[in-house]
PDB file of C-alpha atoms in Angstrom:
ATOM      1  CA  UNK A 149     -10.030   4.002   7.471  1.00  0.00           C
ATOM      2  CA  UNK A 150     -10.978   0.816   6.229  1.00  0.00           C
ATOM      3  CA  UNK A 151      -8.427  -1.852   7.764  1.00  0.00           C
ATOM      4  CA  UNK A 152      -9.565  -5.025   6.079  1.00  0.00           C
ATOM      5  CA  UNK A 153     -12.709  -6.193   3.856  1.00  0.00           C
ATOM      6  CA  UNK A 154     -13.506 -10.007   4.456  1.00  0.00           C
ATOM      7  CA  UNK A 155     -16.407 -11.821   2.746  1.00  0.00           C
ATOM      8  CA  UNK A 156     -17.409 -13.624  -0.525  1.00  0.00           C
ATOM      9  CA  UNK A 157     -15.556 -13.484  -3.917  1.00  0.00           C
ATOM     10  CA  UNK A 158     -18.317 -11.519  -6.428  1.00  0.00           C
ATOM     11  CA  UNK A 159     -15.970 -11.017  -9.060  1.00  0.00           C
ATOM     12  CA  UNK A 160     -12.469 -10.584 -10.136  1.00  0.00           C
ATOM     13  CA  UNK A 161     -10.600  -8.773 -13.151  1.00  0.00           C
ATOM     14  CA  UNK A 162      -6.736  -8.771 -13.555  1.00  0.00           C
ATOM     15  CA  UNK A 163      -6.340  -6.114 -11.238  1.00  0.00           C
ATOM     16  CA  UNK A 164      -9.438  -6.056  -9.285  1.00  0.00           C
ATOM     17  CA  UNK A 165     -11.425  -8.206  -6.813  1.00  0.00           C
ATOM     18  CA  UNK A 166     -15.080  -7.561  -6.004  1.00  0.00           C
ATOM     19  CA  UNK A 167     -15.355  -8.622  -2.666  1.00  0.00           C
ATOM     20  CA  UNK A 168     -19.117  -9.190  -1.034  1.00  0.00           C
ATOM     21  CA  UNK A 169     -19.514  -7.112   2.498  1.00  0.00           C
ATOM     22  CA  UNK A 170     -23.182  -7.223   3.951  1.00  0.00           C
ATOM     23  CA  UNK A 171     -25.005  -7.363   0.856  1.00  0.00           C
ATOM     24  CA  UNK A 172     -22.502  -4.366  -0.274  1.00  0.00           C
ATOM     25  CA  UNK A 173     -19.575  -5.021  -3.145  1.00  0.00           C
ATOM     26  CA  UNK A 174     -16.899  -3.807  -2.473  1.00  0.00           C
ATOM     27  CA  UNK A 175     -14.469  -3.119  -5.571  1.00  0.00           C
ATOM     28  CA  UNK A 176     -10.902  -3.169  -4.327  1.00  0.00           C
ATOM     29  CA  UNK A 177      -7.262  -2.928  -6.656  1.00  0.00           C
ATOM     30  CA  UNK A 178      -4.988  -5.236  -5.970  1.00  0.00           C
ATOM     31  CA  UNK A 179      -2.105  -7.080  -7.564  1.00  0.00           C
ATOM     32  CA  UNK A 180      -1.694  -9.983 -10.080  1.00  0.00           C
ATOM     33  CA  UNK A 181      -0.342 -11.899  -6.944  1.00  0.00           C
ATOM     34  CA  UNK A 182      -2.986 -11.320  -5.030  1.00  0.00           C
ATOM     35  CA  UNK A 183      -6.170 -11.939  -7.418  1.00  0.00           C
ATOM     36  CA  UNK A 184      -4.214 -15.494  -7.787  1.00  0.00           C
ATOM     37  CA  UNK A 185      -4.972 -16.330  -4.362  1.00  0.00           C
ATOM     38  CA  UNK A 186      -8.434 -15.702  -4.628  1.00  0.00           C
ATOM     39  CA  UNK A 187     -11.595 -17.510  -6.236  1.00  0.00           C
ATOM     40  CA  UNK A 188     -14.783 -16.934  -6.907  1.00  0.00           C
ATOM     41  CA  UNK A 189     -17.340 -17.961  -4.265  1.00  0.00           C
ATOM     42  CA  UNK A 190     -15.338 -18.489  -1.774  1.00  0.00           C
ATOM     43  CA  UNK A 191     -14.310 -16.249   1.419  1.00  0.00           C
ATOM     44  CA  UNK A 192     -11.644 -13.895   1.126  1.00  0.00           C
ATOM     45  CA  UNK A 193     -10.380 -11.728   4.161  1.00  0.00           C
ATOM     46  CA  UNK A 194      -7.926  -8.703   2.427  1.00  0.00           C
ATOM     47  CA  UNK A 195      -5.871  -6.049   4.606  1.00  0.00           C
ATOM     48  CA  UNK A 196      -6.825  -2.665   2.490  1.00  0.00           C
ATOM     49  CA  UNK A 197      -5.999   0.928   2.043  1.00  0.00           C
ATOM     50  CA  UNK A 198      -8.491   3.456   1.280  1.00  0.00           C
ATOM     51  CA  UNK A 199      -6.837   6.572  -1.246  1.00  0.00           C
ATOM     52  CA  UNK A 200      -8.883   9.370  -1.271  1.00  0.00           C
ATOM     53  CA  UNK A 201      -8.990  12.163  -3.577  1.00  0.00           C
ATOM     54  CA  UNK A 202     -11.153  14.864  -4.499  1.00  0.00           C
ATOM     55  CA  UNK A 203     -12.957  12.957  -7.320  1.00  0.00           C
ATOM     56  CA  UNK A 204     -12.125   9.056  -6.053  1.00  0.00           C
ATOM     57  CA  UNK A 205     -12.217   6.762  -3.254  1.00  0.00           C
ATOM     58  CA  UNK A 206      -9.849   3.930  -4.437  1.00  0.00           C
ATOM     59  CA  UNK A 207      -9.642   0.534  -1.787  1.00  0.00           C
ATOM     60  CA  UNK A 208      -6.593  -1.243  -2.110  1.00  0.00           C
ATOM     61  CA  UNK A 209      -5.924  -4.508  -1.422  1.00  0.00           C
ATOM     62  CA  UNK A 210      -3.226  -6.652   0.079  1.00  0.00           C
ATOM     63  CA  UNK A 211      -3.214 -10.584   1.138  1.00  0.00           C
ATOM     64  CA  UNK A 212      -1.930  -9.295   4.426  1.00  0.00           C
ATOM     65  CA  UNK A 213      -1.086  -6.219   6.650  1.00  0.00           C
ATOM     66  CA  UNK A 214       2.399  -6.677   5.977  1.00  0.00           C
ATOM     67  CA  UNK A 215       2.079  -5.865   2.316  1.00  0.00           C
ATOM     68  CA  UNK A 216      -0.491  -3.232   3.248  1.00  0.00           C
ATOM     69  CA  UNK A 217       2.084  -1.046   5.280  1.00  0.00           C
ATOM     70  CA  UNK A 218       4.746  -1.734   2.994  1.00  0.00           C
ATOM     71  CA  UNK A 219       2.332   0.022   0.498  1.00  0.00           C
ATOM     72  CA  UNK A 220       2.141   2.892   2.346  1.00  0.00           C
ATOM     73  CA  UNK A 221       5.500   3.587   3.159  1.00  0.00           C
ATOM     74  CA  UNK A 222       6.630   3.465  -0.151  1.00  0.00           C
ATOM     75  CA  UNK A 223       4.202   6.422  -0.127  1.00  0.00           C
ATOM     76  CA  UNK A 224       5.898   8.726   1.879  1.00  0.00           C
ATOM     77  CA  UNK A 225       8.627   8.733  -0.810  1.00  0.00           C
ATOM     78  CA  UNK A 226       8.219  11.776  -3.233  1.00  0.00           C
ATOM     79  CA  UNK A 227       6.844  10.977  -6.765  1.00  0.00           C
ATOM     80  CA  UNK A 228       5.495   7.024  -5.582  1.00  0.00           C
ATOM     81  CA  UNK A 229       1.822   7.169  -5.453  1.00  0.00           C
ATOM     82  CA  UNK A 230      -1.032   4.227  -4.906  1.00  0.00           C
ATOM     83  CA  UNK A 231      -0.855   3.351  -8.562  1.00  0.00           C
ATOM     84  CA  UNK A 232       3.234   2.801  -8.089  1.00  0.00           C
ATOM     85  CA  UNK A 233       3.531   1.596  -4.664  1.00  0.00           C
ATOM     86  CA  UNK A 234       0.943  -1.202  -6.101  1.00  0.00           C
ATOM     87  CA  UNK A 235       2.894  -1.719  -9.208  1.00  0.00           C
ATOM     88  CA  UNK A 236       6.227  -2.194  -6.705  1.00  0.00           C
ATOM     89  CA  UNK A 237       4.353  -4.803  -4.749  1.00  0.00           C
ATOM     90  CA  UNK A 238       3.061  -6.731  -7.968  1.00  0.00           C
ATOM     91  CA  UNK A 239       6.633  -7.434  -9.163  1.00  0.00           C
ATOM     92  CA  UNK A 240       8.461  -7.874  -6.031  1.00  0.00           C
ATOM     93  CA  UNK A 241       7.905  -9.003  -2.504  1.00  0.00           C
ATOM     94  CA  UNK A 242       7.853  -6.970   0.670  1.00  0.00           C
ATOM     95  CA  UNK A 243      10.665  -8.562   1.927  1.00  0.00           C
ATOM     96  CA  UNK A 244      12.512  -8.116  -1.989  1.00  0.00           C
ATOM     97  CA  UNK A 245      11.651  -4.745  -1.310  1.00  0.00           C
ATOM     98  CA  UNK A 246      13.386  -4.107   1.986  1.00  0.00           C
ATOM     99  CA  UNK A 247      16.229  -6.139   0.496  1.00  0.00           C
ATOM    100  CA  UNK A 248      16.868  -4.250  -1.989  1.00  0.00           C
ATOM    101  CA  UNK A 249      16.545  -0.683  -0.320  1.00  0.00           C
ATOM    102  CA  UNK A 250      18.793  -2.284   2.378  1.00  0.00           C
ATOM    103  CA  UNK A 251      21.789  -3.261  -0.057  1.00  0.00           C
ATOM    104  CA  UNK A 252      21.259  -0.316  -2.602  1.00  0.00           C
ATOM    105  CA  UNK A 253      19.947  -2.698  -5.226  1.00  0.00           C
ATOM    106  CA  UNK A 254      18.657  -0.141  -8.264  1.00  0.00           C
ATOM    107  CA  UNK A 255      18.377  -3.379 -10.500  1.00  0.00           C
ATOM    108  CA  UNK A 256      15.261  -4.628  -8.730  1.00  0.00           C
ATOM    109  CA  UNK A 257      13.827  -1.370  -8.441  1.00  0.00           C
ATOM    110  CA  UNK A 258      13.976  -0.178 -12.144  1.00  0.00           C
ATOM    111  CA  UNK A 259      12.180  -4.045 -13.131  1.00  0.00           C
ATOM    112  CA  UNK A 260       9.206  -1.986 -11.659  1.00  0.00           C
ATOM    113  CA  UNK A 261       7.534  -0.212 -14.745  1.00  0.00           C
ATOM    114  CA  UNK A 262       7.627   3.557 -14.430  1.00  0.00           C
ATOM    115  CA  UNK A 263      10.988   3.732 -12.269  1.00  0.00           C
ATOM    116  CA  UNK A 264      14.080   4.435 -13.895  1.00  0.00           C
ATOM    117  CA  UNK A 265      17.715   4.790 -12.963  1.00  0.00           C
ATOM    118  CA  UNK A 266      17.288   7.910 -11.467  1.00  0.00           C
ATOM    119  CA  UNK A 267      13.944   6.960 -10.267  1.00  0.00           C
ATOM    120  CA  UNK A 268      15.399   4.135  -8.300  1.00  0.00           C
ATOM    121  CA  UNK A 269      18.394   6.028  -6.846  1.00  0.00           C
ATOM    122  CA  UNK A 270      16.242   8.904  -5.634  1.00  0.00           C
ATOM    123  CA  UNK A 271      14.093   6.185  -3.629  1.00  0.00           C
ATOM    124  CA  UNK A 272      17.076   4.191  -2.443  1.00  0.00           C
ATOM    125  CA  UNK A 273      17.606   7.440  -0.620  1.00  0.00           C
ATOM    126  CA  UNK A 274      14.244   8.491   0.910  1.00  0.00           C
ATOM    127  CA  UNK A 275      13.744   4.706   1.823  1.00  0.00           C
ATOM    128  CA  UNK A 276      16.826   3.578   2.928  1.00  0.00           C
ATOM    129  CA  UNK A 277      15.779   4.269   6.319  1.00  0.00           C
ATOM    130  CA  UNK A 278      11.995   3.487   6.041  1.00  0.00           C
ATOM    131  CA  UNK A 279      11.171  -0.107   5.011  1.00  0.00           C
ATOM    132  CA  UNK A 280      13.787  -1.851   7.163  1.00  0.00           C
ATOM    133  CA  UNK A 281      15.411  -4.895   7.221  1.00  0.00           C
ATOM    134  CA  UNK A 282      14.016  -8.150   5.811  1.00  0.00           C
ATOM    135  CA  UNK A 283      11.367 -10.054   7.730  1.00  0.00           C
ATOM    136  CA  UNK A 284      11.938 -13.661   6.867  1.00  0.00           C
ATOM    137  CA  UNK A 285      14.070 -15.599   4.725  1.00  0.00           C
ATOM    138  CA  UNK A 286      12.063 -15.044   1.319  1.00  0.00           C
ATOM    139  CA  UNK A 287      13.047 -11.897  -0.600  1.00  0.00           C
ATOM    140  CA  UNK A 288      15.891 -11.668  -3.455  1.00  0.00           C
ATOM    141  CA  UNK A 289      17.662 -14.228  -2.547  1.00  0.00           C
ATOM    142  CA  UNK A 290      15.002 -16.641  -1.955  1.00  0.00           C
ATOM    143  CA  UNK A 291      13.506 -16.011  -5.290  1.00  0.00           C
ATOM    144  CA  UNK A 292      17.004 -16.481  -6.552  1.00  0.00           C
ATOM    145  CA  UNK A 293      17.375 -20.027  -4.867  1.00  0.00           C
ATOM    146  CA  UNK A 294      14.067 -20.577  -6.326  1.00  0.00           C
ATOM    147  CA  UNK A 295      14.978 -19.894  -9.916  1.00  0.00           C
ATOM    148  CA  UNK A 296      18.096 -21.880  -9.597  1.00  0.00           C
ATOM    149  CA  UNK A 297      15.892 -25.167  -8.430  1.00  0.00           C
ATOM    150  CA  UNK A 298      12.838 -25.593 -10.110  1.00  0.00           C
ATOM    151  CA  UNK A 299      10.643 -23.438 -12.470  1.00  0.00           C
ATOM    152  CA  UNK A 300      10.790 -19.811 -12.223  1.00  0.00           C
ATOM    153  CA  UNK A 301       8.790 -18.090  -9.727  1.00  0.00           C
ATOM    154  CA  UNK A 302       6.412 -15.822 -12.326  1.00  0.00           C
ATOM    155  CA  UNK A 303       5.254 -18.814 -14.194  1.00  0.00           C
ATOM    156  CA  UNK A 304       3.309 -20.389 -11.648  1.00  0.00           C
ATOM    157  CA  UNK A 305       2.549 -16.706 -10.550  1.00  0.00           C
ATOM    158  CA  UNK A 306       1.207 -16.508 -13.758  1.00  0.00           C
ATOM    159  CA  UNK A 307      -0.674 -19.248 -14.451  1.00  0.00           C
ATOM    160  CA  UNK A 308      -2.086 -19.087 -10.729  1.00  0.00           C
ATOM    161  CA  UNK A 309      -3.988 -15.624 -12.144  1.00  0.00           C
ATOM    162  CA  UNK A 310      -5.286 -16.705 -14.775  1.00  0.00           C
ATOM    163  CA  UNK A 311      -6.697 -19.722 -13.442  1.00  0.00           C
ATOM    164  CA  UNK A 312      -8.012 -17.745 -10.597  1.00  0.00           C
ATOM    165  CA  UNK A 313      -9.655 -15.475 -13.371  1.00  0.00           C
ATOM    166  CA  UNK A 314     -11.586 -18.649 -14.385  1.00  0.00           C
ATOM    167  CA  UNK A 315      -9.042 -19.731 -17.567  1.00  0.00           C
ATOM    168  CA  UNK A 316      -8.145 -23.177 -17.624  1.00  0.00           C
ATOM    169  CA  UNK A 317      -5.267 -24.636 -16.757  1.00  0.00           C
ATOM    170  CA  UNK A 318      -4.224 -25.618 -20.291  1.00  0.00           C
ATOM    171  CA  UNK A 319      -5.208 -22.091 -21.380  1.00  0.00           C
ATOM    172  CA  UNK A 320      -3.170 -20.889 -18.383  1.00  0.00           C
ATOM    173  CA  UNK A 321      -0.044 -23.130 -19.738  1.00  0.00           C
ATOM    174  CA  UNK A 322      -0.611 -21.724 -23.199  1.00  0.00           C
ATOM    175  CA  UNK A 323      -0.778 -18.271 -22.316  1.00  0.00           C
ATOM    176  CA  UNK A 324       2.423 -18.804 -20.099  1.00  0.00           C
ATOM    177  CA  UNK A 325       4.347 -19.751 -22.780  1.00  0.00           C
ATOM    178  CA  UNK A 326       3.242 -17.269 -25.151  1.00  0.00           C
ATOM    179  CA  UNK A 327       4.662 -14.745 -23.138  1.00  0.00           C
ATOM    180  CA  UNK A 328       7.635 -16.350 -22.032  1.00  0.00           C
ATOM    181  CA  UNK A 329       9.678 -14.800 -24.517  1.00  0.00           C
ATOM    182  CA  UNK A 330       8.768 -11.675 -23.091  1.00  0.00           C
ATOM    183  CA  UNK A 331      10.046 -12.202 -19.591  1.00  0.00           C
ATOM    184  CA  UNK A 332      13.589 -13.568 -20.385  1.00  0.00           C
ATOM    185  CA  UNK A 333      14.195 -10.922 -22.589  1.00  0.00           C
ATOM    186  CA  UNK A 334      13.216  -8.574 -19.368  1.00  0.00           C
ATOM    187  CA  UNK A 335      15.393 -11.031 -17.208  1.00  0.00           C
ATOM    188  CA  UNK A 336      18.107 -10.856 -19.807  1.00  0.00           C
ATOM    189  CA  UNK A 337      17.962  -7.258 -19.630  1.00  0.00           C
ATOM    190  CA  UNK A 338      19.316  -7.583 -15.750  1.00  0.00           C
ATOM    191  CA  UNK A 339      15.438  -7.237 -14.360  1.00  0.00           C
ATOM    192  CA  UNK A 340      13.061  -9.538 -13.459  1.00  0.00           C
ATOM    193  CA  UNK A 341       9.863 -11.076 -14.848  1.00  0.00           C
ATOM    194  CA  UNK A 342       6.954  -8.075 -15.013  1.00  0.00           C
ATOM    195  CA  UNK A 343       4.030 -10.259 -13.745  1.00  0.00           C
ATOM    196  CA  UNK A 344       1.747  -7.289 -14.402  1.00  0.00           C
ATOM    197  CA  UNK A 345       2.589  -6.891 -18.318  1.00  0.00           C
ATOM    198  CA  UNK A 346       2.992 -10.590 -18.857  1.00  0.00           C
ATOM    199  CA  UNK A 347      -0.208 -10.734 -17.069  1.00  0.00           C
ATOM    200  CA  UNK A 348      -1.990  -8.478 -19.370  1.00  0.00           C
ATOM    201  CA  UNK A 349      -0.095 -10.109 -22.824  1.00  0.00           C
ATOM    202  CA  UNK A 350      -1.181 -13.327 -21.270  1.00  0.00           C
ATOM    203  CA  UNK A 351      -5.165 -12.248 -21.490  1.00  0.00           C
ATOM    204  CA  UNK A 352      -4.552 -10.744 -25.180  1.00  0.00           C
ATOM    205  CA  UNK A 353      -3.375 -13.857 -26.301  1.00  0.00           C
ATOM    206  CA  UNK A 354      -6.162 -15.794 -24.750  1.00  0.00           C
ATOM    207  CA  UNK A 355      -8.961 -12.971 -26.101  1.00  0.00           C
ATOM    208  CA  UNK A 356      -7.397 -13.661 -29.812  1.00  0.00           C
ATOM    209  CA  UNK A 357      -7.880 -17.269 -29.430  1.00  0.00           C
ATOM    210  CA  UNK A 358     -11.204 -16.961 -28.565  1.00  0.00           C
TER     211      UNK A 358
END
């Protein structure tokens, strides 16, 4: 298994980062959060998880082990592969996660594209006992607080991707806003902001501007 990749930013796309290891690039998925943190040039150390399949070796990639594990527990529930476990960790936090599985929250499990109602009880089940209790203080709650006191946590989320994908940061602000429409109709709905969409609007409304 391939625990971590660390070395030079090559590239990056909204879901993947081409990270340089001895002369070797290694493509690895990882979430809108994720590519934010990372830039072009400079080092990048990522916790990973190699998939395998008959036809595919996929690397994924996490900015730390904890997210990385989460990942993979959220395997073990039927029906979640890679593709969703990632898609769980690009809209909420690990510790959201656990909070959520912890308190029988379906709300912030069905904001995840591809899980409905049903979809979210049936993994409130199998991970009630899996994921555990919060780590820190962050989570829900925390993103809650957030909200409440200054600007809302997938904006600068946001903007931090597509800056880290080389827009700038007026483009970034533009793009945000674009989309913003988008996301309170999703929070309005009783979800949360879908980074990953609003992500990929964001770049569609940049390309047409272009």
């Amino acid at each position: 298994m391939i625990a971590f990749v660390s070395g030079p930013v090559a590239a990056l796309a909204p879901t993947t980062a081409v990270i340089e290891v001895g002369g070797v690039g290694m493509a690895v998925q990882c979430t809108p959060n994720t590519i934010a943190g990372l830039r072009i040039g400079q080092e990048a150390r990522l916790a990973t998880s190699l998939v395998v399949r008959e036809d595919s070796l996929t690397l994924y990639g996490f900015a730390d082990d904890d997210e990385r594990q989460v990942f993979e527990l959220l395997q073990t529930a039927s029906g979640v592969g890679p593709r969703l476990a990632q898609a769980m960790l690009g809209v909420h936090s690990p510790d959201a996660l656990r909070l959520a599985v912890s308190t029988g929250d379906e709300k912030t499990l069905t904001a995840v594209p591809g899980i409905g109602k049903k979809g979210a009880q049936k993994l409130l089940l199998e991970l009630k006992d899996k994921l555990g209790q919060p780590l820190g203080t962050g989570g829900l709650v925390g993103a809650q607080r957030a909200a409440a006191s200054g600007p809302a946590p997938w904006t600068e989320q946001l903007a931090a991707a597509l800056i880290g994908l080389g827009y700038a940061s007026r483009e970034a602000e533009e793009a945000v806003s674009a989309v913003t429409p988008q996301a309170e109709a999703a929070i309005a709905s009783g979800g949360s902001a879908p980074v990953p969409q609003l992500l990929r609007a964001a770049l569609q409304t940049l390309n047409r501007s272009r």
